[in-house]
PDB file of C-alpha atoms and ligand atoms in Angstrom:
ATOM      1  CA  UNK V   6      20.476  -7.791   7.259  1.00 95.00           C
ATOM      2  CA  UNK V   7      17.212  -6.488   5.765  1.00 98.00           C
ATOM      3  CA  UNK V   8      14.302  -9.061   5.246  1.00 98.00           C
ATOM      4  CA  UNK V   9      11.899  -8.691   2.207  1.00 98.00           C
ATOM      5  CA  UNK V  10       8.699 -10.769   2.458  1.00 98.00           C
ATOM      6  CA  UNK V  11       6.280 -12.168   0.900  1.00 98.00           C
ATOM      7  CA  UNK V  12       3.810 -14.260   0.123  1.00 97.00           C
ATOM      8  CA  UNK V  13       5.553 -15.813  -2.782  1.00 97.00           C
ATOM      9  CA  UNK V  14       7.868 -15.711  -5.697  1.00 97.00           C
ATOM     10  CA  UNK V  15       5.706 -12.217  -6.182  1.00 97.00           C
ATOM     11  CA  UNK V  16       8.159 -10.272  -4.187  1.00 98.00           C
ATOM     12  CA  UNK V  17      11.456 -10.966  -6.020  1.00 98.00           C
ATOM     13  CA  UNK V  18      10.094  -8.228  -8.239  1.00 98.00           C
ATOM     14  CA  UNK V  19      10.378  -5.638  -5.201  1.00 98.00           C
ATOM     15  CA  UNK V  20      13.846  -7.748  -4.023  1.00 98.00           C
ATOM     16  CA  UNK V  21      15.585  -7.321  -7.527  1.00 98.00           C
ATOM     17  CA  UNK V  22      14.745  -3.455  -7.525  1.00 98.00           C
ATOM     18  CA  UNK V  23      16.230  -3.100  -4.088  1.00 98.00           C
ATOM     19  CA  UNK V  24      19.320  -5.208  -4.831  1.00 98.00           C
ATOM     20  CA  UNK V  25      19.422  -3.094  -8.020  1.00 97.00           C
ATOM     21  CA  UNK V  26      19.260   0.317  -6.269  1.00 98.00           C
ATOM     22  CA  UNK V  27      21.708  -0.522  -3.089  1.00 98.00           C
ATOM     23  CA  UNK V  28      23.839  -3.845  -4.207  1.00 98.00           C
ATOM     24  CA  UNK V  29      26.180  -3.371  -1.633  1.00 97.00           C
ATOM     25  CA  UNK V  30      23.150  -4.107   1.305  1.00 98.00           C
ATOM     26  CA  UNK V  31      22.499  -7.291   3.001  1.00 98.00           C
ATOM     27  CA  UNK V  32      19.292  -8.920   1.815  1.00 98.00           C
ATOM     28  CA  UNK V  33      17.385 -11.647   3.344  1.00 98.00           C
ATOM     29  CA  UNK V  34      14.357 -12.908   1.700  1.00 98.00           C
ATOM     30  CA  UNK V  35      11.569 -14.871   2.693  1.00 98.00           C
ATOM     31  CA  UNK V  36       8.717 -16.044   0.565  1.00 98.00           C
ATOM     32  CA  UNK V  37       6.374 -18.015   2.157  1.00 98.00           C
ATOM     33  CA  UNK V  38       4.835 -19.868  -1.160  1.00 97.00           C
ATOM     34  CA  UNK V  39       3.706 -22.775   0.940  1.00 97.00           C
ATOM     35  CA  UNK V  40       0.564 -20.501   1.896  1.00 97.00           C
ATOM     36  CA  UNK V  41       0.199 -18.933  -0.619  1.00 97.00           C
ATOM     37  CA  UNK V  42      -2.231 -17.115  -1.942  1.00 96.00           C
ATOM     38  CA  UNK V  43      -3.093 -14.442   0.868  1.00 96.00           C
ATOM     39  CA  UNK V  44      -5.077 -12.577  -1.291  1.00 92.00           C
ATOM     40  CA  UNK V  45      -8.085 -14.718  -0.793  1.00 89.00           C
ATOM     41  CA  UNK V  46      -7.153 -15.803   2.989  1.00 94.00           C
ATOM     42  CA  UNK V  47      -9.340 -14.495   5.597  1.00 95.00           C
ATOM     43  CA  UNK V  48      -7.693 -11.060   7.564  1.00 96.00           C
ATOM     44  CA  UNK V  49      -6.479 -12.749  10.711  1.00 97.00           C
ATOM     45  CA  UNK V  50      -5.293 -15.243   8.513  1.00 97.00           C
ATOM     46  CA  UNK V  51      -2.620 -12.961   6.497  1.00 97.00           C
ATOM     47  CA  UNK V  52      -2.089 -11.500   9.989  1.00 98.00           C
ATOM     48  CA  UNK V  53      -0.521 -14.635  11.360  1.00 98.00           C
ATOM     49  CA  UNK V  54       1.574 -15.804   8.436  1.00 98.00           C
ATOM     50  CA  UNK V  55       2.791 -12.133   8.235  1.00 98.00           C
ATOM     51  CA  UNK V  56       3.888 -12.302  11.829  1.00 98.00           C
ATOM     52  CA  UNK V  57       5.218 -15.684  11.364  1.00 98.00           C
ATOM     53  CA  UNK V  58       7.585 -14.529   8.993  1.00 98.00           C
ATOM     54  CA  UNK V  59       8.567 -11.634   9.986  1.00 98.00           C
ATOM     55  CA  UNK V  60       9.611 -13.214  13.237  1.00 97.00           C
ATOM     56  CA  UNK V  61      12.011 -15.696  10.848  1.00 98.00           C
ATOM     57  CA  UNK V  62      13.190 -12.776   9.166  1.00 98.00           C
ATOM     58  CA  UNK V  63      13.894 -10.638  12.252  1.00 97.00           C
ATOM     59  CA  UNK V  64      15.953 -14.592  13.441  1.00 97.00           C
ATOM     60  CA  UNK V  65      17.942 -13.609  10.754  1.00 96.00           C
ATOM     61  CA  UNK V  66      19.133 -10.778  11.991  1.00 95.00           C
ATOM     62  CA  UNK V  67      16.902  -8.409  10.003  1.00 97.00           C
ATOM     63  CA  UNK V  68      16.003  -5.226  11.818  1.00 96.00           C
ATOM     64  CA  UNK V  69      14.109  -3.845   8.915  1.00 98.00           C
ATOM     65  CA  UNK V  70      11.561  -6.006   6.915  1.00 98.00           C
ATOM     66  CA  UNK V  71       9.826  -4.419   3.214  1.00 98.00           C
ATOM     67  CA  UNK V  72       6.916  -6.233   3.727  1.00 98.00           C
ATOM     68  CA  UNK V  73       6.597  -6.441  -0.147  1.00 98.00           C
ATOM     69  CA  UNK V  74       3.502  -8.550  -0.164  1.00 98.00           C
ATOM     70  CA  UNK V  75       0.545  -5.789  -1.243  1.00 98.00           C
ATOM     71  CA  UNK V  76      -2.293  -7.887   0.909  1.00 97.00           C
ATOM     72  CA  UNK V  77       0.026  -8.473   3.687  1.00 98.00           C
ATOM     73  CA  UNK V  78       0.669  -4.408   3.653  1.00 97.00           C
ATOM     74  CA  UNK V  79      -2.953  -3.246   3.707  1.00 97.00           C
ATOM     75  CA  UNK V  80      -4.426  -5.877   6.218  1.00 96.00           C
ATOM     76  CA  UNK V  81      -1.258  -6.036   8.669  1.00 97.00           C
ATOM     77  CA  UNK V  82       1.164  -3.340   9.015  1.00 97.00           C
ATOM     78  CA  UNK V  83      -0.813  -0.693  10.453  1.00 96.00           C
ATOM     79  CA  UNK V  84      -1.123  -2.759  13.581  1.00 97.00           C
ATOM     80  CA  UNK V  85       2.166  -4.447  13.348  1.00 98.00           C
ATOM     81  CA  UNK V  86       4.090  -0.970  13.282  1.00 97.00           C
ATOM     82  CA  UNK V  87       1.578   0.960  15.813  1.00 97.00           C
ATOM     83  CA  UNK V  88       1.106  -2.077  18.305  1.00 97.00           C
ATOM     84  CA  UNK V  89       3.034  -5.076  17.394  1.00 97.00           C
ATOM     85  CA  UNK V  90       6.933  -4.172  17.337  1.00 98.00           C
ATOM     86  CA  UNK V  91       6.683  -1.610  20.078  1.00 97.00           C
ATOM     87  CA  UNK V  92       5.458  -4.398  22.156  1.00 96.00           C
ATOM     88  CA  UNK V  93       8.443  -6.290  20.817  1.00 94.00           C
ATOM     89  CA  UNK V  94      10.767  -3.842  21.157  1.00 95.00           C
ATOM     90  CA  UNK V  95       9.709  -3.039  24.813  1.00 96.00           C
ATOM     91  CA  UNK V  96      10.336  -7.052  25.523  1.00 95.00           C
ATOM     92  CA  UNK V  97      13.795  -7.473  24.255  1.00 94.00           C
ATOM     93  CA  UNK V  98      15.471  -4.091  23.647  1.00 95.00           C
ATOM     94  CA  UNK V  99      15.826  -4.259  20.024  1.00 94.00           C
ATOM     95  CA  UNK V 100      14.420  -1.339  17.840  1.00 95.00           C
ATOM     96  CA  UNK V 101      12.779  -3.222  14.621  1.00 96.00           C
ATOM     97  CA  UNK V 102      10.839  -1.234  12.016  1.00 97.00           C
ATOM     98  CA  UNK V 103       8.513  -2.853   8.867  1.00 98.00           C
ATOM     99  CA  UNK V 104       7.914  -1.068   5.955  1.00 96.00           C
ATOM    100  CA  UNK V 105       5.108  -1.384   3.008  1.00 97.00           C
ATOM    101  CA  UNK V 106       4.804  -0.669  -0.551  1.00 98.00           C
ATOM    102  CA  UNK V 107       1.706   1.065  -1.412  1.00 98.00           C
ATOM    103  CA  UNK V 108       2.162   4.266  -0.347  1.00 97.00           C
ATOM    104  CA  UNK V 109       5.650   4.798  -2.074  1.00 97.00           C
ATOM    105  CA  UNK V 110       3.472   3.612  -4.774  1.00 98.00           C
ATOM    106  CA  UNK V 111       0.929   6.098  -4.689  1.00 98.00           C
ATOM    107  CA  UNK V 112       3.655   8.760  -3.549  1.00 97.00           C
ATOM    108  CA  UNK V 113       5.160   7.998  -7.623  1.00 97.00           C
ATOM    109  CA  UNK V 114       1.875   7.478  -8.833  1.00 97.00           C
ATOM    110  CA  UNK V 115      -0.155  11.124  -7.319  1.00 95.00           C
ATOM    111  CA  UNK V 116       3.718  12.683  -7.430  1.00 93.00           C
ATOM    112  CA  UNK V 117       2.521  13.865  -3.804  1.00 89.00           C
ATOM    113  CA  UNK V 118       4.510  12.456  -0.936  1.00 83.00           C
ATOM    114  CA  UNK V 119       3.378  11.489   2.440  1.00 73.00           C
ATOM    115  CA  UNK V 120       4.143  14.331   4.557  1.00 76.00           C
ATOM    116  CA  UNK V 121       3.494  17.078   1.245  1.00 75.00           C
ATOM    117  CA  UNK V 122       0.014  18.683   1.191  1.00 74.00           C
ATOM    118  CA  UNK V 123      -2.665  17.466  -0.958  1.00 74.00           C
ATOM    119  CA  UNK V 124      -2.486  18.868  -4.564  1.00 71.00           C
ATOM    120  CA  UNK V 125      -4.808  21.393  -5.496  1.00 69.00           C
ATOM    121  CA  UNK V 126      -8.008  20.235  -7.350  1.00 66.00           C
ATOM    122  CA  UNK V 127      -7.077  20.039 -10.830  1.00 65.00           C
ATOM    123  CA  UNK V 128      -9.100  22.217 -13.264  1.00 63.00           C
ATOM    124  CA  UNK V 129      -9.056  19.939 -16.318  1.00 66.00           C
ATOM    125  CA  UNK V 130     -12.773  18.776 -17.614  1.00 68.00           C
ATOM    126  CA  UNK V 131     -11.681  14.956 -17.820  1.00 76.00           C
ATOM    127  CA  UNK V 132     -10.508  13.053 -14.953  1.00 83.00           C
ATOM    128  CA  UNK V 133      -7.351  11.772 -14.261  1.00 94.00           C
ATOM    129  CA  UNK V 134      -8.078   7.655 -14.166  1.00 97.00           C
ATOM    130  CA  UNK V 135      -5.493   5.363 -12.479  1.00 98.00           C
ATOM    131  CA  UNK V 136      -6.739   1.386 -12.981  1.00 98.00           C
ATOM    132  CA  UNK V 137      -5.185  -0.772 -10.029  1.00 98.00           C
ATOM    133  CA  UNK V 138      -4.890  -4.544 -10.454  1.00 98.00           C
ATOM    134  CA  UNK V 139      -4.482  -6.123  -7.268  1.00 98.00           C
ATOM    135  CA  UNK V 140      -5.808  -9.178  -5.386  1.00 97.00           C
ATOM    136  CA  UNK V 141      -9.532  -9.556  -4.107  1.00 95.00           C
ATOM    137  CA  UNK V 142      -8.329  -8.633  -0.576  1.00 95.00           C
ATOM    138  CA  UNK V 143      -6.639  -5.708  -1.267  1.00 97.00           C
ATOM    139  CA  UNK V 144      -9.173  -4.585  -3.688  1.00 97.00           C
ATOM    140  CA  UNK V 145     -12.034  -5.302  -0.665  1.00 96.00           C
ATOM    141  CA  UNK V 146      -9.831  -3.035   1.392  1.00 97.00           C
ATOM    142  CA  UNK V 147      -9.786   0.474  -0.867  1.00 98.00           C
ATOM    143  CA  UNK V 148      -6.663   1.175   0.345  1.00 98.00           C
ATOM    144  CA  UNK V 149      -5.622   2.688  -3.160  1.00 98.00           C
ATOM    145  CA  UNK V 150      -8.273   4.662  -3.930  1.00 98.00           C
ATOM    146  CA  UNK V 151      -7.930   6.126  -0.204  1.00 97.00           C
ATOM    147  CA  UNK V 152      -3.945   7.013  -0.192  1.00 97.00           C
ATOM    148  CA  UNK V 153      -5.011   8.455  -3.849  1.00 97.00           C
ATOM    149  CA  UNK V 154      -7.611  10.595  -2.996  1.00 96.00           C
ATOM    150  CA  UNK V 155      -6.035  11.816   0.219  1.00 95.00           C
ATOM    151  CA  UNK V 156      -3.249  12.904  -2.000  1.00 95.00           C
ATOM    152  CA  UNK V 157      -4.951  13.847  -5.429  1.00 95.00           C
ATOM    153  CA  UNK V 158      -8.984  13.748  -4.949  1.00 94.00           C
ATOM    154  CA  UNK V 159      -9.143  14.844  -8.762  1.00 94.00           C
ATOM    155  CA  UNK V 160      -7.919  11.625  -9.929  1.00 96.00           C
ATOM    156  CA  UNK V 161     -10.252   8.682 -10.556  1.00 97.00           C
ATOM    157  CA  UNK V 162      -9.735   5.364  -9.592  1.00 98.00           C
ATOM    158  CA  UNK V 163     -10.723   2.384 -11.387  1.00 98.00           C
ATOM    159  CA  UNK V 164      -9.952  -1.179  -9.716  1.00 98.00           C
ATOM    160  CA  UNK V 165      -9.877  -4.415 -10.845  1.00 98.00           C
ATOM    161  CA  UNK V 166      -9.481  -7.769  -8.675  1.00 98.00           C
ATOM    162  CA  UNK V 167      -7.755 -10.799 -10.212  1.00 98.00           C
ATOM    163  CA  UNK V 168      -8.627 -13.459  -7.628  1.00 96.00           C
ATOM    164  CA  UNK V 169      -6.605 -16.290  -9.555  1.00 95.00           C
ATOM    165  CA  UNK V 170      -3.244 -14.630 -10.950  1.00 97.00           C
ATOM    166  CA  UNK V 171      -0.719 -15.153  -8.195  1.00 97.00           C
ATOM    167  CA  UNK V 172      -2.119 -18.337  -7.411  1.00 96.00           C
ATOM    168  CA  UNK V 173      -1.904 -19.113 -11.171  1.00 97.00           C
ATOM    169  CA  UNK V 174       1.792 -17.368 -11.231  1.00 97.00           C
ATOM    170  CA  UNK V 175       2.823 -19.584  -7.935  1.00 96.00           C
ATOM    171  CA  UNK V 176       1.969 -22.938  -9.071  1.00 96.00           C
ATOM    172  CA  UNK V 177       3.638 -22.481 -12.341  1.00 96.00           C
ATOM    173  CA  UNK V 178       0.743 -23.109 -14.921  1.00 97.00           C
ATOM    174  CA  UNK V 179       1.215 -22.552 -18.626  1.00 97.00           C
ATOM    175  CA  UNK V 180       1.419 -19.493 -19.850  1.00 97.00           C
ATOM    176  CA  UNK V 181      -1.127 -19.510 -21.900  1.00 98.00           C
ATOM    177  CA  UNK V 182      -3.631 -20.233 -19.099  1.00 98.00           C
ATOM    178  CA  UNK V 183      -1.925 -17.138 -17.236  1.00 98.00           C
ATOM    179  CA  UNK V 184      -1.873 -14.948 -20.376  1.00 98.00           C
ATOM    180  CA  UNK V 185      -6.262 -16.166 -20.830  1.00 98.00           C
ATOM    181  CA  UNK V 186      -6.410 -14.615 -17.090  1.00 98.00           C
ATOM    182  CA  UNK V 187      -4.861 -11.516 -17.556  1.00 98.00           C
ATOM    183  CA  UNK V 188      -7.064 -10.942 -20.509  1.00 98.00           C
ATOM    184  CA  UNK V 189     -10.335 -12.234 -18.848  1.00 98.00           C
ATOM    185  CA  UNK V 190      -8.894  -8.912 -15.898  1.00 98.00           C
ATOM    186  CA  UNK V 191      -8.457  -6.759 -18.310  1.00 98.00           C
ATOM    187  CA  UNK V 192     -11.644  -7.401 -20.342  1.00 98.00           C
ATOM    188  CA  UNK V 193     -13.671  -6.896 -16.961  1.00 98.00           C
ATOM    189  CA  UNK V 194     -11.295  -3.340 -16.414  1.00 98.00           C
ATOM    190  CA  UNK V 195     -12.498  -2.462 -19.721  1.00 98.00           C
ATOM    191  CA  UNK V 196     -16.054  -2.859 -18.964  1.00 97.00           C
ATOM    192  CA  UNK V 197     -15.672  -0.772 -15.744  1.00 97.00           C
ATOM    193  CA  UNK V 198     -13.452   2.115 -17.675  1.00 97.00           C
ATOM    194  CA  UNK V 199     -16.172   1.758 -20.455  1.00 95.00           C
ATOM    195  CA  UNK V 200     -15.344   5.117 -22.804  1.00 92.00           C
ATOM    196  CA  UNK V 201     -13.076   6.785 -19.824  1.00 91.00           C
ATOM    197  CA  UNK V 202      -9.717   7.485 -20.850  1.00 93.00           C
ATOM    198  CA  UNK V 203      -7.083   5.463 -18.663  1.00 97.00           C
ATOM    199  CA  UNK V 204      -4.063   7.398 -17.546  1.00 97.00           C
ATOM    200  CA  UNK V 205      -1.657   4.930 -16.086  1.00 98.00           C
ATOM    201  CA  UNK V 206      -2.259   1.450 -13.973  1.00 98.00           C
ATOM    202  CA  UNK V 207      -0.898   0.166 -10.974  1.00 98.00           C
ATOM    203  CA  UNK V 208      -0.228  -3.315 -10.460  1.00 98.00           C
ATOM    204  CA  UNK V 209      -0.684  -3.429  -7.149  1.00 98.00           C
ATOM    205  CA  UNK V 210       0.504  -7.135  -5.962  1.00 98.00           C
ATOM    206  CA  UNK V 211       4.089  -7.975  -6.434  1.00 98.00           C
ATOM    207  CA  UNK V 212       3.048 -11.453  -8.491  1.00 97.00           C
ATOM    208  CA  UNK V 213       1.725  -9.185 -11.505  1.00 98.00           C
ATOM    209  CA  UNK V 214       4.922  -7.555 -12.735  1.00 97.00           C
ATOM    210  CA  UNK V 215       6.362 -11.243 -13.581  1.00 97.00           C
ATOM    211  CA  UNK V 216       3.421 -10.817 -16.449  1.00 97.00           C
ATOM    212  CA  UNK V 217       3.860  -7.136 -17.180  1.00 97.00           C
ATOM    213  CA  UNK V 218       4.156  -8.110 -20.607  1.00 97.00           C
ATOM    214  CA  UNK V 219       1.047  -9.622 -20.599  1.00 98.00           C
ATOM    215  CA  UNK V 220      -0.699  -6.199 -18.952  1.00 98.00           C
ATOM    216  CA  UNK V 221       1.063  -4.123 -21.485  1.00 98.00           C
ATOM    217  CA  UNK V 222      -0.462  -6.374 -24.466  1.00 98.00           C
ATOM    218  CA  UNK V 223      -3.678  -5.854 -23.089  1.00 98.00           C
ATOM    219  CA  UNK V 224      -3.324  -2.065 -21.949  1.00 98.00           C
ATOM    220  CA  UNK V 225      -0.739  -0.723 -24.817  1.00 96.00           C
ATOM    221  CA  UNK V 226       0.657   2.249 -24.031  1.00 93.00           C
ATOM    222  CA  UNK V 227      -0.810   3.072 -20.845  1.00 97.00           C
ATOM    223  CA  UNK V 228       2.391   3.477 -18.242  1.00 97.00           C
ATOM    224  CA  UNK V 229       2.849   0.932 -15.706  1.00 98.00           C
ATOM    225  CA  UNK V 230       3.648   2.375 -12.444  1.00 97.00           C
ATOM    226  CA  UNK V 231       6.833   1.089 -11.161  1.00 96.00           C
ATOM    227  CA  UNK V 232       6.327  -0.589  -7.720  1.00 98.00           C
ATOM    228  CA  UNK V 233       9.217  -2.135  -7.487  1.00 98.00           C
ATOM    229  CA  UNK V 234      11.392   0.986  -8.272  1.00 98.00           C
ATOM    230  CA  UNK V 235       9.003   3.357  -6.322  1.00 98.00           C
ATOM    231  CA  UNK V 236       9.616   1.160  -3.218  1.00 98.00           C
ATOM    232  CA  UNK V 237      13.229   1.026  -3.815  1.00 98.00           C
ATOM    233  CA  UNK V 238      13.729   4.654  -4.476  1.00 97.00           C
ATOM    234  CA  UNK V 239      11.584   5.062  -0.535  1.00 97.00           C
ATOM    235  CA  UNK V 240      13.543   2.401   0.992  1.00 97.00           C
ATOM    236  CA  UNK V 241      16.852   4.551   0.068  1.00 97.00           C
ATOM    237  CA  UNK V 242      15.281   7.552   1.408  1.00 96.00           C
ATOM    238  CA  UNK V 243      14.223   6.023   4.815  1.00 96.00           C
ATOM    239  CA  UNK V 244      17.829   4.488   5.321  1.00 97.00           C
ATOM    240  CA  UNK V 245      19.095   8.140   5.098  1.00 96.00           C
ATOM    241  CA  UNK V 246      16.784   9.290   7.486  1.00 95.00           C
ATOM    242  CA  UNK V 247      17.155   6.238   9.827  1.00 95.00           C
ATOM    243  CA  UNK V 248      20.977   5.107  10.001  1.00 93.00           C
ATOM    244  CA  UNK V 249      20.733   3.881  13.108  1.00 92.00           C
ATOM    245  CA  UNK V 250      19.327   0.762  11.511  1.00 91.00           C
ATOM    246  CA  UNK V 251      22.734   0.119  10.602  1.00 85.00           C
ATOM    247  CA  UNK V 252      21.962  -2.624   7.936  1.00 93.00           C
ATOM    248  CA  UNK V 253      25.338  -4.463   6.823  1.00 93.00           C
ATOM    249  CA  UNK V 254      26.996  -3.813   3.617  1.00 95.00           C
ATOM    250  CA  UNK V 255      28.569  -7.175   2.462  1.00 97.00           C
ATOM    251  CA  UNK V 256      26.282  -7.330  -0.311  1.00 97.00           C
ATOM    252  CA  UNK V 257      24.990 -10.430   1.442  1.00 97.00           C
ATOM    253  CA  UNK V 258      22.206 -12.687  -0.640  1.00 97.00           C
ATOM    254  CA  UNK V 259      19.929 -15.344   1.219  1.00 98.00           C
ATOM    255  CA  UNK V 260      16.921 -16.365  -0.186  1.00 98.00           C
ATOM    256  CA  UNK V 261      14.002 -18.409   2.121  1.00 98.00           C
ATOM    257  CA  UNK V 262      11.308 -20.237   1.267  1.00 98.00           C
ATOM    258  CA  UNK V 263       8.726 -21.909   2.987  1.00 98.00           C
ATOM    259  CA  UNK V 264       8.191 -24.590  -0.092  1.00 96.00           C
ATOM    260  CA  UNK V 265       7.269 -24.064  -2.965  1.00 94.00           C
ATOM    261  CA  UNK V 266       6.149 -25.663  -6.699  1.00 94.00           C
ATOM    262  CA  UNK V 267       9.172 -26.359  -8.818  1.00 95.00           C
ATOM    263  CA  UNK V 268       7.233 -25.525 -11.765  1.00 96.00           C
ATOM    264  CA  UNK V 269       6.945 -22.012 -11.223  1.00 95.00           C
ATOM    265  CA  UNK V 270      10.929 -21.737 -11.406  1.00 95.00           C
ATOM    266  CA  UNK V 271      11.172 -20.933 -15.209  1.00 95.00           C
ATOM    267  CA  UNK V 272       9.141 -17.843 -15.194  1.00 95.00           C
ATOM    268  CA  UNK V 273      10.549 -16.772 -11.800  1.00 96.00           C
ATOM    269  CA  UNK V 274      14.249 -17.466 -13.016  1.00 96.00           C
ATOM    270  CA  UNK V 275      13.819 -16.008 -16.225  1.00 95.00           C
ATOM    271  CA  UNK V 276      12.330 -12.570 -14.371  1.00 96.00           C
ATOM    272  CA  UNK V 277      15.627 -13.177 -12.317  1.00 97.00           C
ATOM    273  CA  UNK V 278      18.292 -13.633 -14.770  1.00 96.00           C
ATOM    274  CA  UNK V 279      19.729 -16.209 -13.168  1.00 96.00           C
ATOM    275  CA  UNK V 280      18.939 -19.522 -10.746  1.00 96.00           C
ATOM    276  CA  UNK V 281      18.001 -18.995  -7.168  1.00 96.00           C
ATOM    277  CA  UNK V 282      19.243 -21.096  -4.626  1.00 95.00           C
ATOM    278  CA  UNK V 283      16.368 -21.045  -1.804  1.00 97.00           C
ATOM    279  CA  UNK V 284      16.705 -22.901   1.278  1.00 96.00           C
ATOM    280  CA  UNK V 285      13.965 -23.978   3.152  1.00 97.00           C
ATOM    281  CA  UNK V 286      12.459 -21.768   5.607  1.00 95.00           C
TER     282      UNK V 286
HETATM  283  N1  DGL F  19       1.999 -10.863  -3.774  1.00 77.61           N
HETATM  284  C1  DGL F  19       0.915 -11.013  -2.705  1.00 77.61           C
HETATM  285  C2  DGL F  19       0.377  -9.529  -2.733  1.00 77.61           C
HETATM  286  O1  DGL F  19       1.308  -8.456  -3.369  1.00 77.61           O
HETATM  287  C3  DGL F  19      -0.469 -11.537  -3.018  1.00 77.61           C
HETATM  288  C4  DGL F  19      -0.530 -12.382  -3.845  1.00 77.61           C
HETATM  289  C5  DGL F  19      -1.235 -13.454  -3.012  1.00 77.61           C
HETATM  290  O2  DGL F  19      -0.834 -14.256  -2.512  1.00 77.61           O
HETATM  291  O3  DGL F  19      -2.294 -13.706  -3.017  1.00 77.61           O
HETATM  292  O4  DGL F  19      -0.516  -8.541  -2.628  1.00 77.61           O
END
């Protein structure tokens, strides 16, 4: 089984892309909706909640987990991969891994993979500019500018925190209220951008692709880097390199949640294209 973990419903945007790309693989989704949003929580909270989520997915038989939540990936993944999982493997002998969403997205945005040399400096006088919309916590860490500039020092990154957007989606607020929030954050972003041109944007929070149409209305004809698709492509490459995870191929789907607002379901099921049968985690 492959686990997909998110603070709430947002990870379904990644999950959907994973299922489309690898329909025969077995997947378990876990949304920690009860504790969402993560983006305004202290880092230690995010770490504890993410470890609890991963433990729950391991108990379902997952050996590989996609940490779809950007905030959880940014805050916890390095420690989980380098310290927590090796300690667990030592204790019970089972090899497990957790993979995030930031690096696949940055690779797609820059065209430079983790094992490529950085791209040579561009000669154009106009900087290539990428806009990032993400949670407060993700923006504060500067992970996107850091990872992008490591590969492409010539790219200008303009970030915009959207502190209330994921929770508005989680709580199922009316369309108009969510639309107004996207407008407010886009206005703040445009002020920072000033006269600069914009080449693409990254929706660096899994919840935001659920309202991608609103971002597209605010920033017409600016390409949106597709984080779910980039993550699916990265997972396919990872599984080719790591056949030892031996993931089941029966097209099994399990949806778990720690508890959600039913008001959010219409937007979520519209995105999903059908009913979702969540079990209590
Ligand atoms: N969906 C999460 C992310 O990708 C965060 C939303 C939240 O819980 O604040 O960052």
